[in-house]
mmCIF file with all atom_site columns, C-alpha atoms in Angstrom:
data_model
loop_
_atom_site.group_PDB
_atom_site.id
_atom_site.type_symbol
_atom_site.label_atom_id
_atom_site.label_alt_id
_atom_site.label_comp_id
_atom_site.label_asym_id
_atom_site.label_entity_id
_atom_site.label_seq_id
_atom_site.pdbx_PDB_ins_code
_atom_site.Cartn_x
_atom_site.Cartn_y
_atom_site.Cartn_z
_atom_site.occupancy
_atom_site.B_iso_or_equiv
_atom_site.pdbx_formal_charge
_atom_site.auth_seq_id
_atom_site.auth_comp_id
_atom_site.auth_asym_id
_atom_site.auth_atom_id
_atom_site.pdbx_PDB_model_num
ATOM 1   C CA . MET F 1 1   ? 97.945  99.233  90.072 1.00 24.00 ? 491 MET F CA 1
ATOM 2   C CA . ARG F 1 2   ? 100.813 96.793  90.516 1.00 30.00 ? 492 ARG F CA 1
ATOM 3   C CA . VAL F 1 3   ? 102.364 94.172  88.308 1.00 27.00 ? 493 VAL F CA 1
ATOM 4   C CA . ARG F 1 4   ? 103.546 91.221  90.356 1.00 32.00 ? 494 ARG F CA 1
ATOM 5   C CA . CYS F 1 5   ? 106.549 89.330  89.097 1.00 33.00 ? 495 CYS F CA 1
ATOM 6   C CA . VAL F 1 6   ? 109.274 87.447  90.901 1.00 31.00 ? 496 VAL F CA 1
ATOM 7   C CA . SER F 1 7   ? 112.579 87.838  89.075 1.00 38.00 ? 497 SER F CA 1
ATOM 8   C CA . ASP F 1 8   ? 116.166 87.231  89.974 1.00 33.00 ? 498 ASP F CA 1
ATOM 9   C CA . LEU F 1 9   ? 119.233 88.525  88.188 1.00 33.00 ? 499 LEU F CA 1
ATOM 10  C CA . LYS F 1 10  ? 122.564 86.809  88.676 1.00 35.00 ? 500 LYS F CA 1
ATOM 11  C CA . ARG F 1 11  ? 126.010 87.311  87.259 1.00 35.00 ? 501 ARG F CA 1
ATOM 12  C CA . ILE F 1 12  ? 127.365 83.832  86.577 1.00 33.00 ? 502 ILE F CA 1
ATOM 13  C CA . SER F 1 13  ? 130.622 84.448  84.717 1.00 35.00 ? 503 SER F CA 1
ATOM 14  C CA . MET F 1 14  ? 132.531 87.092  82.786 1.00 34.00 ? 504 MET F CA 1
ATOM 15  C CA . GLU F 1 15  ? 131.166 85.827  79.472 1.00 39.00 ? 505 GLU F CA 1
ATOM 16  C CA . TYR F 1 16  ? 127.457 85.355  80.002 1.00 42.00 ? 506 TYR F CA 1
ATOM 17  C CA . GLU F 1 17  ? 124.495 86.933  81.735 1.00 45.00 ? 507 GLU F CA 1
ATOM 18  C CA . TYR F 1 18  ? 121.726 84.698  83.061 1.00 46.00 ? 508 TYR F CA 1
ATOM 19  C CA . VAL F 1 19  ? 118.235 85.843  83.971 1.00 46.00 ? 509 VAL F CA 1
ATOM 20  C CA . PHE F 1 20  ? 115.972 83.546  85.961 1.00 46.00 ? 510 PHE F CA 1
ATOM 21  C CA . CYS F 1 21  ? 112.280 84.323  85.616 1.00 49.00 ? 511 CYS F CA 1
ATOM 22  C CA . HIS F 1 22  ? 109.322 82.001  86.237 1.00 49.00 ? 512 HIS F CA 1
ATOM 23  C CA . GLY F 1 23  ? 111.489 78.956  85.642 1.00 49.00 ? 513 GLY F CA 1
ATOM 24  C CA . ASN F 1 24  ? 112.794 80.245  82.325 1.00 51.00 ? 514 ASN F CA 1
ATOM 25  C CA . ILE F 1 25  ? 116.532 80.677  81.938 1.00 49.00 ? 515 ILE F CA 1
ATOM 26  C CA . PHE F 1 26  ? 117.662 83.235  79.398 1.00 50.00 ? 516 PHE F CA 1
ATOM 27  C CA . HIS F 1 27  ? 121.239 82.698  78.276 1.00 46.00 ? 517 HIS F CA 1
ATOM 28  C CA . ILE F 1 28  ? 122.540 86.005  76.913 1.00 45.00 ? 518 ILE F CA 1
ATOM 29  C CA . PRO F 1 29  ? 126.046 86.500  75.516 1.00 43.00 ? 519 PRO F CA 1
ATOM 30  C CA . VAL F 1 30  ? 127.231 89.832  76.899 1.00 40.00 ? 520 VAL F CA 1
ATOM 31  C CA . ASP F 1 31  ? 128.708 90.975  73.591 1.00 40.00 ? 521 ASP F CA 1
ATOM 32  C CA . HIS F 1 32  ? 125.394 90.498  71.830 1.00 38.00 ? 522 HIS F CA 1
ATOM 33  C CA . PHE F 1 33  ? 123.154 91.736  74.607 1.00 35.00 ? 523 PHE F CA 1
ATOM 34  C CA . ARG F 1 34  ? 122.240 95.045  73.020 1.00 36.00 ? 524 ARG F CA 1
ATOM 35  C CA . LEU F 1 35  ? 121.000 93.301  69.886 1.00 33.00 ? 525 LEU F CA 1
ATOM 36  C CA . ASP F 1 36  ? 118.140 91.535  71.628 1.00 42.00 ? 526 ASP F CA 1
ATOM 37  C CA . LEU F 1 37  ? 115.097 92.259  73.724 1.00 48.00 ? 527 LEU F CA 1
ATOM 38  C CA . ILE F 1 38  ? 114.461 89.274  75.961 1.00 50.00 ? 528 ILE F CA 1
ATOM 39  C CA . SER F 1 39  ? 110.991 88.717  77.382 1.00 53.00 ? 529 SER F CA 1
ATOM 40  C CA . CYS F 1 40  ? 109.425 86.082  79.601 1.00 54.00 ? 530 CYS F CA 1
ATOM 41  C CA . GLN F 1 41  ? 106.496 84.247  78.015 1.00 53.00 ? 531 GLN F CA 1
ATOM 42  C CA . GLU F 1 42  ? 104.680 83.876  81.334 1.00 52.00 ? 532 GLU F CA 1
ATOM 43  C CA . CYS F 1 43  ? 104.744 87.458  82.576 1.00 53.00 ? 533 CYS F CA 1
ATOM 44  C CA . THR F 1 44  ? 105.669 90.980  81.537 1.00 50.00 ? 534 THR F CA 1
ATOM 45  C CA . THR F 1 45  ? 109.287 90.971  82.644 1.00 52.00 ? 535 THR F CA 1
ATOM 46  C CA . LEU F 1 46  ? 111.639 92.328  80.017 1.00 53.00 ? 536 LEU F CA 1
ATOM 47  C CA . VAL F 1 47  ? 115.411 92.449  80.047 1.00 57.00 ? 537 VAL F CA 1
ATOM 48  C CA . VAL F 1 48  ? 116.761 95.428  78.158 1.00 56.00 ? 538 VAL F CA 1
ATOM 49  C CA . PRO F 1 49  ? 120.000 97.404  77.829 1.00 55.00 ? 539 PRO F CA 1
ATOM 50  C CA . LYS F 1 50  ? 120.440 99.671  80.825 1.00 52.00 ? 540 LYS F CA 1
ATOM 51  C CA . ASP F 1 51  ? 120.460 102.886 78.743 1.00 57.00 ? 541 ASP F CA 1
ATOM 52  C CA . THR F 1 52  ? 117.134 102.160 77.066 1.00 60.00 ? 542 THR F CA 1
ATOM 53  C CA . THR F 1 53  ? 114.411 104.776 77.489 1.00 63.00 ? 543 THR F CA 1
ATOM 54  C CA . MET F 1 54  ? 110.733 103.941 77.930 1.00 60.00 ? 544 MET F CA 1
ATOM 55  C CA . LYS F 1 55  ? 110.025 105.263 74.420 1.00 66.00 ? 545 LYS F CA 1
ATOM 56  C CA . GLU F 1 56  ? 112.666 102.982 72.926 1.00 68.00 ? 546 GLU F CA 1
ATOM 57  C CA . LEU F 1 57  ? 111.435 100.051 74.995 1.00 62.00 ? 547 LEU F CA 1
ATOM 58  C CA . THR F 1 58  ? 107.876 100.544 73.738 1.00 61.00 ? 548 THR F CA 1
ATOM 59  C CA . GLU F 1 59  ? 109.050 100.658 70.143 1.00 67.00 ? 549 GLU F CA 1
ATOM 60  C CA . MET F 1 60  ? 111.227 97.548  70.525 1.00 63.00 ? 550 MET F CA 1
ATOM 61  C CA . TYR F 1 61  ? 108.467 95.566  72.205 1.00 57.00 ? 551 TYR F CA 1
ATOM 62  C CA . ALA F 1 62  ? 105.845 96.529  69.630 1.00 60.00 ? 552 ALA F CA 1
ATOM 63  C CA . GLN F 1 63  ? 108.196 95.730  66.746 1.00 63.00 ? 553 GLN F CA 1
ATOM 64  C CA . ARG F 1 64  ? 109.166 92.363  68.199 1.00 57.00 ? 554 ARG F CA 1
ATOM 65  C CA . ASN F 1 65  ? 105.572 91.306  68.824 1.00 54.00 ? 555 ASN F CA 1
ATOM 66  C CA . GLY F 1 66  ? 104.038 92.693  65.651 1.00 52.00 ? 556 GLY F CA 1
ATOM 67  C CA . TYR F 1 67  ? 101.320 94.856  67.154 1.00 49.00 ? 557 TYR F CA 1
ATOM 68  C CA . ASP F 1 68  ? 100.852 98.297  68.595 1.00 49.00 ? 558 ASP F CA 1
ATOM 69  C CA . SER F 1 69  ? 101.473 98.568  72.300 1.00 47.00 ? 559 SER F CA 1
ATOM 70  C CA . SER F 1 70  ? 102.227 101.261 74.797 1.00 48.00 ? 560 SER F CA 1
ATOM 71  C CA . ILE F 1 71  ? 103.661 101.134 78.273 1.00 45.00 ? 561 ILE F CA 1
ATOM 72  C CA . VAL F 1 72  ? 101.253 102.354 80.929 1.00 46.00 ? 562 VAL F CA 1
ATOM 73  C CA . MET F 1 73  ? 103.460 101.609 83.912 1.00 46.00 ? 563 MET F CA 1
ATOM 74  C CA . ILE F 1 74  ? 107.005 100.472 84.437 1.00 48.00 ? 564 ILE F CA 1
ATOM 75  C CA . THR F 1 75  ? 108.762 99.656  87.682 1.00 48.00 ? 565 THR F CA 1
ATOM 76  C CA . ARG F 1 76  ? 112.366 98.859  88.501 1.00 48.00 ? 566 ARG F CA 1
ATOM 77  C CA . PHE F 1 77  ? 112.703 97.055  91.831 1.00 48.00 ? 567 PHE F CA 1
ATOM 78  C CA . GLY F 1 78  ? 109.507 98.725  93.022 1.00 48.00 ? 568 GLY F CA 1
ATOM 79  C CA . GLU F 1 79  ? 110.413 102.204 91.777 1.00 52.00 ? 569 GLU F CA 1
ATOM 80  C CA . ILE F 1 80  ? 107.890 103.592 89.299 1.00 52.00 ? 570 ILE F CA 1
ATOM 81  C CA . ILE F 1 81  ? 109.481 105.131 86.210 1.00 50.00 ? 571 ILE F CA 1
ATOM 82  C CA . ASP F 1 82  ? 107.169 107.441 84.293 1.00 52.00 ? 572 ASP F CA 1
ATOM 83  C CA . ASP F 1 83  ? 109.428 109.651 82.165 1.00 50.00 ? 573 ASP F CA 1
ATOM 84  C CA . ASP F 1 84  ? 109.664 108.538 78.528 1.00 49.00 ? 574 ASP F CA 1
ATOM 85  C CA . GLU F 1 85  ? 113.049 110.166 77.997 1.00 50.00 ? 575 GLU F CA 1
ATOM 86  C CA . THR F 1 86  ? 114.852 109.197 81.207 1.00 48.00 ? 576 THR F CA 1
ATOM 87  C CA . PRO F 1 87  ? 117.475 106.499 80.579 1.00 45.00 ? 577 PRO F CA 1
ATOM 88  C CA . MET F 1 88  ? 117.265 103.477 82.852 1.00 42.00 ? 578 MET F CA 1
ATOM 89  C CA . THR F 1 89  ? 120.743 103.948 84.227 1.00 36.00 ? 579 THR F CA 1
ATOM 90  C CA . ILE F 1 90  ? 120.912 101.630 87.237 1.00 33.00 ? 580 ILE F CA 1
ATOM 91  C CA . ASN F 1 91  ? 123.851 99.414  86.384 1.00 32.00 ? 581 ASN F CA 1
ATOM 92  C CA . LEU F 1 92  ? 123.467 95.707  87.144 1.00 33.00 ? 582 LEU F CA 1
ATOM 93  C CA . ASN F 1 93  ? 126.281 94.142  85.173 1.00 34.00 ? 583 ASN F CA 1
ATOM 94  C CA . ARG F 1 94  ? 125.111 95.767  81.946 1.00 36.00 ? 584 ARG F CA 1
ATOM 95  C CA . GLN F 1 95  ? 121.428 95.018  82.366 1.00 40.00 ? 585 GLN F CA 1
ATOM 96  C CA . ASP F 1 96  ? 118.363 95.759  84.456 1.00 41.00 ? 586 ASP F CA 1
ATOM 97  C CA . VAL F 1 97  ? 115.348 93.635  85.243 1.00 45.00 ? 587 VAL F CA 1
ATOM 98  C CA . LEU F 1 98  ? 112.216 95.644  84.570 1.00 44.00 ? 588 LEU F CA 1
ATOM 99  C CA . THR F 1 99  ? 108.601 94.807  85.316 1.00 44.00 ? 589 THR F CA 1
ATOM 100 C CA . VAL F 1 100 ? 106.361 96.317  82.689 1.00 44.00 ? 590 VAL F CA 1
ATOM 101 C CA . LYS F 1 101 ? 102.604 96.619  82.350 1.00 44.00 ? 591 LYS F CA 1
ATOM 102 C CA . LEU F 1 102 ? 101.652 96.976  78.695 1.00 43.00 ? 592 LEU F CA 1
ATOM 103 C CA . ASN F 1 103 ? 98.535  98.408  77.115 1.00 43.00 ? 593 ASN F CA 1
ATOM 104 C CA . PHE F 1 104 ? 97.609  96.685  73.854 1.00 42.00 ? 594 PHE F CA 1
ATOM 105 C CA . ASP F 1 105 ? 95.543  98.313  71.127 1.00 42.00 ? 595 ASP F CA 1
ATOM 106 C CA . GLU F 1 106 ? 93.000  95.607  70.324 1.00 41.00 ? 596 GLU F CA 1
ATOM 107 C CA . ASP F 1 107 ? 91.474  97.556  67.445 1.00 42.00 ? 597 ASP F CA 1
ATOM 108 C CA . ASN F 1 108 ? 94.541  97.070  65.234 1.00 37.00 ? 598 ASN F CA 1
#
């Protein structure tokens, strides 16, 4: 199964990171980047610190959205990542663009 999402990551200046996704522009101060989990409202693209593990990502996403969720598949530029403890270490100016398929627990 594949999650389709067109995302583009650009380094604009030394002070800010910009992520362009489905027409949304996320303006992220570099110094504060690790404090926030940025997500697109129109798809399942998340922007997270590059050292975040899948387990941490799941916990952050569930906490931010107020419901239980688990990641069933995650890709990074087409590469499937399936190890909960492996850090996402590809360095793209302090951040990675990840495409995530989430499984939501509708019973809770």
